[in-house]
Amino acid sequence: MSSSSSRSAATRAGDQAWTKMSKMNAELFNLTYGAMVMQLIRDYEDVQDVNQQLETMGYSIGQKLVDEFLAKSGVGNCANFREVAETLAKVGFKMFLGVVVEVTAWNAEGTAFSLQVYDNPLADFVELPPQYSGLVYSNILCGVIRGALEMIKYQVECRFVKDGLKGDEVNEIRVELRQMVDESFGEEYNEGA
Amino acid sequence: MTESKRNAGSGGGGIRMLNILDRPLATKGRGGGGSEVSLSAFSFLFSEMVQYYQNRVLSIADLERKLEEAGYGVGHRVLELLAFREKQYRREIKLIGVLQFVSSTVWKALFNKVADSLERSTENEDEYMIHEREPITNVFVSAPADISQLNCAAYIAGIISGVLNGASYPAGVTAHHVAIGDGQREKTVFLIKFRQDVLRREAALSG
């Protein structure tokens, strides 16, 4: 019962955050991302390297984006990973991309879930040619999620398990919690010791 | 709405791969509404793009050229999209018409506003200028002193160039900072320099 009411609260928070954001045309966003992916494809020979580079770029975005999220979303602390997932899907995606994302397929331990992205604003005009079937076109999203969650102490792994560009009816990103980042001191101090 | 978009054109349930040409195109952006993302999302993405290029070039001129190249392909696509949506496939055959198409229709589609002004150069008849107080590529940019002449709106210059070239009005387009005084932020001027044969053709058509 409580979980369903918190879900709708997250949706409301997402809608409110979205209203406050400055907006721009989604197609220019879409085409800009396409131009960048094309550039990476020209620069790297292997599509796996392109996937990796997209993830890295996303990670760097996520680390900064989380600041804006915390400043503007009005969302408080999340008590557990489930709340993190709901907030990520209902507030985070909504606030920045204007789309609603569903959280599904929790594992028994509550450490892994799937995000179902029905409307992917990165891929509207995209058709993957056969020679790029290994390309995870929207992999930047995985990086963003990893970067953002790491900043709030959740170290996760993300990957696309379903991709609308490869014929799946929905985009699905699997998010798995690896470990909590140690709160007492940062990794850079660990390495020095 | 999402469901109908995904399913449209799939026809028989067995066909899972949806060809891009089967999907409806013109629904979005119709009537000025259009779908939107946050300006922040775009700015984060664009920032990554600029950084990526920055690590691969030696000079600011090269960086701007890279951004222009990236925009060029986008310009072609924008022209195609708008030709479908706004112009009922009609071609622009007047120089001033194509410039107005860029500064109003294209601007409105991409930036949700018309350009601040469109001017003809008083010195060179093959040069036109589009003024824009705050291009969306520059909203969150403050270039450090050592690269202060960098104008990230070079990306938009590339888009304009792509649109004009696609419309058979080949032109070089560059973005420049122009001070407007009073301590305000510099505005951006897009300098459009048409190729000579464009002007000859224009003269022949009107003569």
Short mmCIF file of C-alpha atoms in Angstrom, two decimals:
data_model
loop_
_atom_site.label_atom_id
_atom_site.label_comp_id
_atom_site.label_asym_id
_atom_site.label_seq_id
_atom_site.Cartn_x
_atom_site.Cartn_y
_atom_site.Cartn_z
CA MET A 1 0.00 0.00 0.00
CA SER A 2 2.66 2.42 1.01
CA SER A 3 4.69 1.60 -2.05
CA SER A 4 1.87 2.54 -4.40
CA SER A 5 1.34 5.88 -2.70
CA SER A 6 5.06 6.64 -2.82
CA ARG A 7 5.01 5.79 -6.52
CA SER A 8 2.41 8.39 -7.26
CA ALA A 9 4.30 10.88 -5.11
CA ALA A 10 7.37 10.27 -7.22
CA THR A 11 5.33 10.78 -10.38
CA ARG A 12 4.02 14.06 -9.01
CA ALA A 13 7.50 15.18 -8.05
CA GLY A 14 8.64 14.29 -11.56
CA ASP A 15 5.87 16.32 -13.17
CA GLN A 16 6.63 19.29 -10.95
CA ALA A 17 10.35 19.14 -11.68
CA TRP A 18 9.64 18.88 -15.41
CA THR A 19 7.43 21.96 -15.32
CA LYS A 20 10.24 23.99 -13.82
CA MET A 21 12.90 23.01 -16.33
CA SER A 22 13.79 25.17 -19.33
CA LYS A 23 12.96 23.16 -22.40
CA MET A 24 14.08 22.83 -25.95
CA ASN A 25 13.12 21.02 -29.09
CA ALA A 26 13.56 17.27 -28.70
CA GLU A 27 14.44 16.82 -32.35
CA LEU A 28 17.50 19.03 -32.20
CA PHE A 29 18.57 17.07 -29.13
CA ASN A 30 17.97 13.88 -31.00
CA LEU A 31 19.88 14.97 -34.10
CA THR A 32 22.74 16.35 -32.02
CA TYR A 33 23.15 13.03 -30.29
CA GLY A 34 23.07 11.35 -33.69
CA ALA A 35 25.80 13.65 -34.98
CA MET A 36 27.94 12.76 -32.00
CA VAL A 37 27.43 9.02 -32.38
CA MET A 38 28.30 9.31 -36.07
CA GLN A 39 31.49 11.13 -35.16
CA LEU A 40 32.45 8.36 -32.74
CA ILE A 41 31.77 5.75 -35.37
CA ARG A 42 34.08 7.59 -37.74
CA ASP A 43 36.78 7.93 -35.09
CA TYR A 44 36.74 4.41 -33.66
CA GLU A 45 37.05 1.30 -35.76
CA ASP A 46 35.27 -1.05 -33.42
CA VAL A 47 31.66 -0.49 -32.39
CA GLN A 48 32.50 -1.92 -28.97
CA ASP A 49 34.83 1.03 -28.50
CA VAL A 50 32.01 3.35 -29.52
CA ASN A 51 29.74 1.75 -26.94
CA GLN A 52 32.44 2.19 -24.33
CA GLN A 53 33.04 5.82 -25.26
CA LEU A 54 29.31 6.59 -25.09
CA GLU A 55 29.17 5.03 -21.64
CA THR A 56 32.15 7.08 -20.50
CA MET A 57 30.59 10.29 -21.77
CA GLY A 58 27.35 9.41 -20.03
CA TYR A 59 29.22 8.71 -16.80
CA SER A 60 30.76 12.15 -16.92
CA ILE A 61 27.33 13.70 -17.56
CA GLY A 62 25.74 11.71 -14.76
CA GLN A 63 28.26 12.94 -12.21
CA LYS A 64 27.32 16.55 -12.95
CA LEU A 65 23.68 16.00 -13.67
CA VAL A 66 23.01 14.61 -10.23
CA ASP A 67 23.92 18.00 -8.74
CA GLU A 68 21.26 19.73 -10.79
CA PHE A 69 18.85 16.97 -9.96
CA LEU A 70 19.34 17.35 -6.21
CA ALA A 71 19.19 21.13 -6.43
CA LYS A 72 16.04 21.38 -8.51
CA SER A 73 13.97 18.25 -8.05
CA GLY A 74 13.04 18.85 -4.44
CA VAL A 75 13.45 15.15 -3.76
CA GLY A 76 14.76 14.21 -0.33
CA ASN A 77 16.93 11.31 0.74
CA CYS A 78 16.04 7.88 -0.55
CA ALA A 79 15.84 5.35 2.26
CA ASN A 80 16.65 2.32 0.15
CA PHE A 81 17.51 1.09 -3.32
CA ARG A 82 13.85 0.68 -4.22
CA GLU A 83 13.21 4.33 -3.59
CA VAL A 84 16.30 5.20 -5.58
CA ALA A 85 14.94 3.22 -8.51
CA GLU A 86 11.52 4.89 -8.34
CA THR A 87 13.05 8.33 -8.07
CA LEU A 88 15.43 7.68 -10.93
CA ALA A 89 12.63 6.49 -13.18
CA LYS A 90 9.81 8.84 -12.23
CA VAL A 91 11.67 12.01 -11.37
CA GLY A 92 15.09 11.78 -13.03
CA PHE A 93 14.04 10.66 -16.48
CA LYS A 94 10.99 12.90 -16.44
CA MET A 95 12.89 15.96 -15.31
CA PHE A 96 15.62 15.80 -17.94
CA LEU A 97 14.11 13.95 -20.87
CA GLY A 98 10.41 14.49 -20.29
CA VAL A 99 9.65 10.80 -20.57
CA VAL A 100 8.14 8.37 -18.12
CA VAL A 101 10.01 5.22 -17.34
CA GLU A 102 8.73 2.12 -15.53
CA VAL A 103 10.63 0.13 -12.94
CA THR A 104 10.10 -3.60 -13.35
CA ALA A 105 11.65 -7.01 -12.84
CA TRP A 106 13.17 -6.67 -9.39
CA ASN A 107 15.32 -9.61 -8.39
CA ALA A 108 14.57 -11.42 -5.15
CA GLU A 109 17.32 -9.65 -3.19
CA GLY A 110 16.11 -6.23 -4.29
CA THR A 111 19.50 -5.35 -5.76
CA ALA A 112 18.66 -5.32 -9.48
CA PHE A 113 15.82 -3.89 -11.50
CA SER A 114 14.91 -3.01 -15.06
CA LEU A 115 13.96 0.35 -16.46
CA GLN A 116 11.49 0.19 -19.29
CA VAL A 117 11.91 3.18 -21.53
CA TYR A 118 8.97 3.26 -23.92
CA ASP A 119 9.76 6.52 -25.58
CA ASN A 120 13.48 6.97 -26.10
CA PRO A 121 14.13 10.59 -27.06
CA LEU A 122 17.59 9.69 -28.34
CA ALA A 123 16.46 7.34 -31.03
CA ASP A 124 13.53 8.92 -32.86
CA PHE A 125 15.08 9.18 -36.32
CA VAL A 126 17.42 6.27 -36.02
CA GLU A 127 17.69 3.11 -38.06
CA LEU A 128 20.64 0.84 -37.32
CA PRO A 129 22.32 -0.45 -40.48
CA PRO A 130 23.19 -4.18 -40.31
CA GLN A 131 26.93 -3.55 -40.05
CA TYR A 132 26.36 -1.65 -36.81
CA SER A 133 24.18 -4.26 -35.17
CA GLY A 134 26.68 -4.38 -32.31
CA LEU A 135 26.19 -0.72 -31.56
CA VAL A 136 24.30 0.10 -28.39
CA TYR A 137 23.07 3.39 -29.75
CA SER A 138 21.66 4.82 -26.54
CA ASN A 139 24.42 3.49 -24.29
CA ILE A 140 25.03 7.00 -23.01
CA LEU A 141 21.96 6.52 -20.80
CA CYS A 142 23.69 3.64 -18.99
CA GLY A 143 26.64 5.89 -18.30
CA VAL A 144 24.44 8.70 -17.02
CA ILE A 145 22.68 6.35 -14.61
CA ARG A 146 25.95 4.87 -13.38
CA GLY A 147 27.54 8.29 -12.92
CA ALA A 148 24.56 9.81 -11.15
CA LEU A 149 23.98 6.90 -8.78
CA GLU A 150 27.65 6.64 -7.91
CA MET A 151 27.53 10.21 -6.66
CA ILE A 152 24.82 9.19 -4.21
CA LYS A 153 26.80 6.16 -3.02
CA TYR A 154 25.23 3.46 -5.15
CA GLN A 155 27.72 1.74 -7.39
CA VAL A 156 25.77 0.08 -10.16
CA GLU A 157 26.26 -1.64 -13.47
CA CYS A 158 23.91 -0.81 -16.33
CA ARG A 159 23.33 -2.37 -19.66
CA PHE A 160 20.71 -2.44 -22.37
CA VAL A 161 18.93 -5.78 -22.38
CA LYS A 162 16.28 -4.74 -24.89
CA ASP A 163 16.71 -2.14 -27.57
CA GLY A 164 13.92 -0.69 -29.69
CA LEU A 165 16.42 -0.18 -32.50
CA LYS A 166 17.04 -3.90 -32.64
CA GLY A 167 13.41 -4.85 -32.93
CA ASP A 168 12.42 -5.07 -29.28
CA GLU A 169 9.09 -3.48 -28.47
CA VAL A 170 10.58 -1.54 -25.60
CA ASN A 171 13.96 -0.30 -24.44
CA GLU A 172 15.01 -2.01 -21.27
CA ILE A 173 17.99 -1.07 -19.15
CA ARG A 174 19.09 -3.49 -16.47
CA VAL A 175 20.51 -1.82 -13.40
CA GLU A 176 22.39 -3.97 -10.89
CA LEU A 177 23.70 -2.76 -7.58
CA ARG A 178 27.31 -3.82 -7.06
CA GLN A 179 28.10 -2.19 -3.75
CA MET A 180 27.60 0.86 -1.67
CA VAL A 181 30.36 3.39 -1.97
CA ASP A 182 32.10 3.68 1.37
CA GLU A 183 30.72 6.72 3.13
CA SER A 184 33.62 7.36 5.46
CA PHE A 185 36.28 8.31 2.99
CA GLY A 186 36.74 8.41 -0.76
CA GLU A 187 38.52 5.86 -2.89
CA GLU A 188 41.40 8.17 -3.68
CA TYR A 189 42.43 8.02 -0.02
CA ASN A 190 42.27 4.25 -0.05
CA GLU A 191 44.69 3.99 -2.90
CA GLY A 192 47.25 6.16 -1.19
CA ALA A 193 47.31 3.98 1.91
CA MET B 1 0.24 7.82 -27.89
CA THR B 2 3.45 5.98 -27.22
CA GLU B 3 1.84 2.68 -27.98
CA SER B 4 0.39 3.81 -31.26
CA LYS B 5 3.73 5.20 -32.32
CA ARG B 6 5.52 1.97 -31.60
CA ASN B 7 2.94 -0.21 -33.22
CA ALA B 8 2.18 1.89 -36.23
CA GLY B 9 3.13 0.20 -39.42
CA SER B 10 4.06 -3.11 -37.88
CA GLY B 11 1.03 -4.67 -39.54
CA GLY B 12 1.15 -8.39 -38.90
CA GLY B 13 2.16 -9.35 -35.41
CA GLY B 14 5.00 -11.47 -36.72
CA ILE B 15 6.98 -8.53 -38.05
CA ARG B 16 9.05 -7.25 -35.19
CA MET B 17 11.57 -5.07 -36.98
CA LEU B 18 9.94 -1.77 -37.69
CA ASN B 19 11.36 0.10 -40.63
CA ILE B 20 11.97 3.75 -39.97
CA LEU B 21 10.00 4.68 -43.07
CA ASP B 22 6.93 2.96 -41.68
CA ARG B 23 6.87 5.12 -38.64
CA PRO B 24 4.92 8.36 -38.76
CA LEU B 25 7.22 11.33 -39.00
CA ALA B 26 5.24 14.49 -39.20
CA THR B 27 3.11 14.05 -36.11
CA LYS B 28 5.73 15.49 -33.82
CA GLY B 29 6.16 19.22 -33.84
CA ARG B 30 2.91 19.72 -35.68
CA GLY B 31 1.05 22.81 -34.70
CA GLY B 32 4.01 24.20 -32.84
CA GLY B 33 3.58 21.97 -29.81
CA GLY B 34 6.28 19.46 -30.43
CA SER B 35 7.97 17.17 -28.02
CA GLU B 36 10.58 18.59 -25.74
CA VAL B 37 13.49 17.67 -23.56
CA SER B 38 15.13 19.80 -20.93
CA LEU B 39 17.64 22.38 -22.03
CA SER B 40 19.91 20.92 -19.36
CA ALA B 41 19.95 17.52 -21.04
CA PHE B 42 20.95 19.12 -24.31
CA SER B 43 23.60 21.26 -22.65
CA PHE B 44 25.16 18.28 -20.88
CA LEU B 45 25.26 16.38 -24.14
CA PHE B 46 26.62 19.29 -26.12
CA SER B 47 29.25 19.91 -23.47
CA GLU B 48 30.47 16.33 -23.78
CA MET B 49 30.58 16.73 -27.53
CA VAL B 50 32.65 19.91 -27.31
CA GLN B 51 35.03 18.28 -24.83
CA TYR B 52 35.39 15.26 -27.05
CA TYR B 53 36.39 17.44 -29.98
CA GLN B 54 38.56 19.63 -27.82
CA ASN B 55 40.74 16.66 -26.95
CA ARG B 56 41.30 15.97 -30.61
CA VAL B 57 42.17 19.36 -32.03
CA LEU B 58 45.09 21.72 -31.66
CA SER B 59 43.42 25.06 -32.24
CA ILE B 60 40.17 26.83 -31.61
CA ALA B 61 39.66 27.24 -35.34
CA ASP B 62 39.87 23.45 -35.70
CA LEU B 63 37.44 22.96 -32.85
CA GLU B 64 34.94 25.31 -34.46
CA ARG B 65 35.42 23.57 -37.78
CA LYS B 66 34.65 20.23 -36.14
CA LEU B 67 31.50 21.66 -34.60
CA GLU B 68 30.48 23.09 -37.96
CA GLU B 69 30.98 19.69 -39.59
CA ALA B 70 28.83 18.05 -36.93
CA GLY B 71 26.11 20.63 -37.52
CA TYR B 72 26.28 20.32 -41.28
CA GLY B 73 24.76 16.84 -41.34
CA VAL B 74 22.10 17.97 -38.88
CA GLY B 75 21.25 20.85 -41.23
CA HIS B 76 20.56 18.46 -44.09
CA ARG B 77 18.22 16.46 -41.91
CA VAL B 78 16.48 19.53 -40.57
CA LEU B 79 15.84 20.75 -44.10
CA GLU B 80 14.36 17.43 -45.11
CA LEU B 81 12.19 17.32 -42.02
CA LEU B 82 10.88 20.84 -42.49
CA ALA B 83 10.35 20.38 -46.20
CA PHE B 84 7.95 17.60 -45.29
CA ARG B 85 6.25 19.43 -42.50
CA GLU B 86 6.15 23.10 -43.20
CA LYS B 87 6.54 23.69 -46.87
CA GLN B 88 4.50 21.00 -48.55
CA TYR B 89 7.60 20.08 -50.53
CA ARG B 90 7.74 23.50 -52.16
CA ARG B 91 11.23 24.67 -53.07
CA GLU B 92 12.55 28.08 -52.28
CA ILE B 93 13.94 29.74 -55.40
CA LYS B 94 14.64 33.22 -54.11
CA LEU B 95 17.72 34.04 -52.10
CA ILE B 96 15.83 36.20 -49.66
CA GLY B 97 13.16 33.53 -49.39
CA VAL B 98 15.64 30.88 -48.37
CA LEU B 99 17.21 33.23 -45.84
CA GLN B 100 13.85 33.96 -44.32
CA PHE B 101 13.14 30.26 -44.25
CA VAL B 102 16.30 29.81 -42.17
CA SER B 103 15.83 32.75 -39.85
CA SER B 104 12.16 32.11 -39.18
CA THR B 105 11.00 28.57 -40.01
CA VAL B 106 14.21 26.73 -39.15
CA TRP B 107 14.84 28.91 -36.14
CA LYS B 108 11.33 28.41 -34.85
CA ALA B 109 11.52 24.66 -35.31
CA LEU B 110 14.89 24.31 -33.60
CA PHE B 111 14.92 27.07 -31.03
CA ASN B 112 11.23 27.88 -30.64
CA LYS B 113 11.75 31.51 -31.59
CA VAL B 114 12.61 33.47 -34.69
CA ALA B 115 16.12 34.85 -35.08
CA ASP B 116 16.65 38.28 -33.56
CA SER B 117 17.37 39.80 -36.93
CA LEU B 118 18.41 39.08 -40.48
CA GLU B 119 20.57 41.68 -42.18
CA ARG B 120 22.37 42.15 -45.42
CA SER B 121 25.98 43.20 -45.25
CA THR B 122 26.49 46.76 -46.40
CA GLU B 123 29.97 45.98 -47.66
CA ASN B 124 29.60 42.74 -49.56
CA GLU B 125 26.51 41.79 -51.47
CA ASP B 126 27.17 38.08 -51.04
CA GLU B 127 27.11 38.33 -47.25
CA TYR B 128 24.17 38.18 -44.90
CA MET B 129 24.02 38.12 -41.15
CA ILE B 130 21.68 36.49 -38.70
CA HIS B 131 21.84 37.93 -35.20
CA GLU B 132 21.08 35.85 -32.17
CA ARG B 133 21.40 37.22 -28.67
CA GLU B 134 21.74 33.92 -26.90
CA PRO B 135 22.13 30.78 -29.02
CA ILE B 136 21.14 27.71 -27.01
CA THR B 137 24.60 26.25 -27.46
CA ASN B 138 26.03 29.15 -25.46
CA VAL B 139 23.56 29.46 -22.61
CA PHE B 140 25.72 27.66 -20.06
CA VAL B 141 29.09 28.25 -21.67
CA SER B 142 31.72 30.48 -20.18
CA ALA B 143 34.92 29.89 -22.08
CA PRO B 144 38.12 30.25 -20.09
CA ALA B 145 40.32 33.21 -21.00
CA ASP B 146 42.75 31.23 -23.12
CA ILE B 147 40.02 30.13 -25.50
CA SER B 148 37.71 33.09 -25.09
CA GLN B 149 37.24 33.57 -28.80
CA LEU B 150 35.66 30.12 -29.08
CA ASN B 151 32.02 30.36 -30.06
CA CYS B 152 30.21 27.06 -29.61
CA ALA B 153 27.47 28.39 -31.85
CA ALA B 154 29.77 27.17 -34.63
CA TYR B 155 27.59 24.08 -34.32
CA ILE B 156 24.54 26.15 -35.27
CA ALA B 157 26.54 27.79 -38.07
CA GLY B 158 27.11 24.28 -39.38
CA ILE B 159 23.38 23.56 -39.21
CA ILE B 160 22.61 26.73 -41.20
CA SER B 161 25.24 25.81 -43.74
CA GLY B 162 23.75 22.33 -44.04
CA VAL B 163 20.26 23.72 -44.60
CA LEU B 164 21.45 26.22 -47.22
CA ASN B 165 23.58 23.71 -49.07
CA GLY B 166 20.77 21.19 -49.04
CA ALA B 167 18.48 23.84 -50.50
CA SER B 168 20.97 24.47 -53.35
CA TYR B 169 22.18 27.75 -51.91
CA PRO B 170 25.73 26.76 -51.02
CA ALA B 171 27.24 29.11 -48.50
CA GLY B 172 29.93 29.22 -45.88
CA VAL B 173 28.57 30.10 -42.45
CA THR B 174 30.62 31.17 -39.46
CA ALA B 175 29.66 32.22 -35.94
CA HIS B 176 31.19 35.31 -34.38
CA HIS B 177 30.98 37.04 -31.03
CA VAL B 178 29.94 40.66 -31.24
CA ALA B 179 30.09 42.97 -28.25
CA ILE B 180 26.88 44.88 -27.59
CA GLY B 181 28.27 47.05 -24.81
CA ASP B 182 26.79 47.91 -21.42
CA GLY B 183 28.58 44.95 -19.90
CA GLN B 184 26.02 42.60 -21.39
CA ARG B 185 26.92 39.24 -22.79
CA GLU B 186 28.24 39.27 -26.30
CA LYS B 187 25.72 38.30 -28.91
CA THR B 188 26.40 35.96 -31.76
CA VAL B 189 26.32 36.86 -35.41
CA PHE B 190 26.15 34.17 -38.02
CA LEU B 191 27.92 35.39 -41.12
CA ILE B 192 26.54 33.76 -44.24
CA LYS B 193 28.70 34.09 -47.33
CA PHE B 194 27.10 32.69 -50.45
CA ARG B 195 29.11 31.17 -53.24
CA GLN B 196 29.49 33.38 -56.30
CA ASP B 197 27.40 31.21 -58.58
CA VAL B 198 24.45 31.58 -56.22
CA LEU B 199 24.49 35.32 -56.76
CA ARG B 200 24.93 34.94 -60.51
CA ARG B 201 21.95 32.62 -60.64
CA GLU B 202 19.91 34.99 -58.53
CA ALA B 203 20.75 37.85 -60.89
CA ALA B 204 19.85 35.76 -63.92
CA LEU B 205 16.54 34.72 -62.38
CA SER B 206 15.46 38.20 -61.46
CA GLY B 207 16.91 39.87 -64.55
#
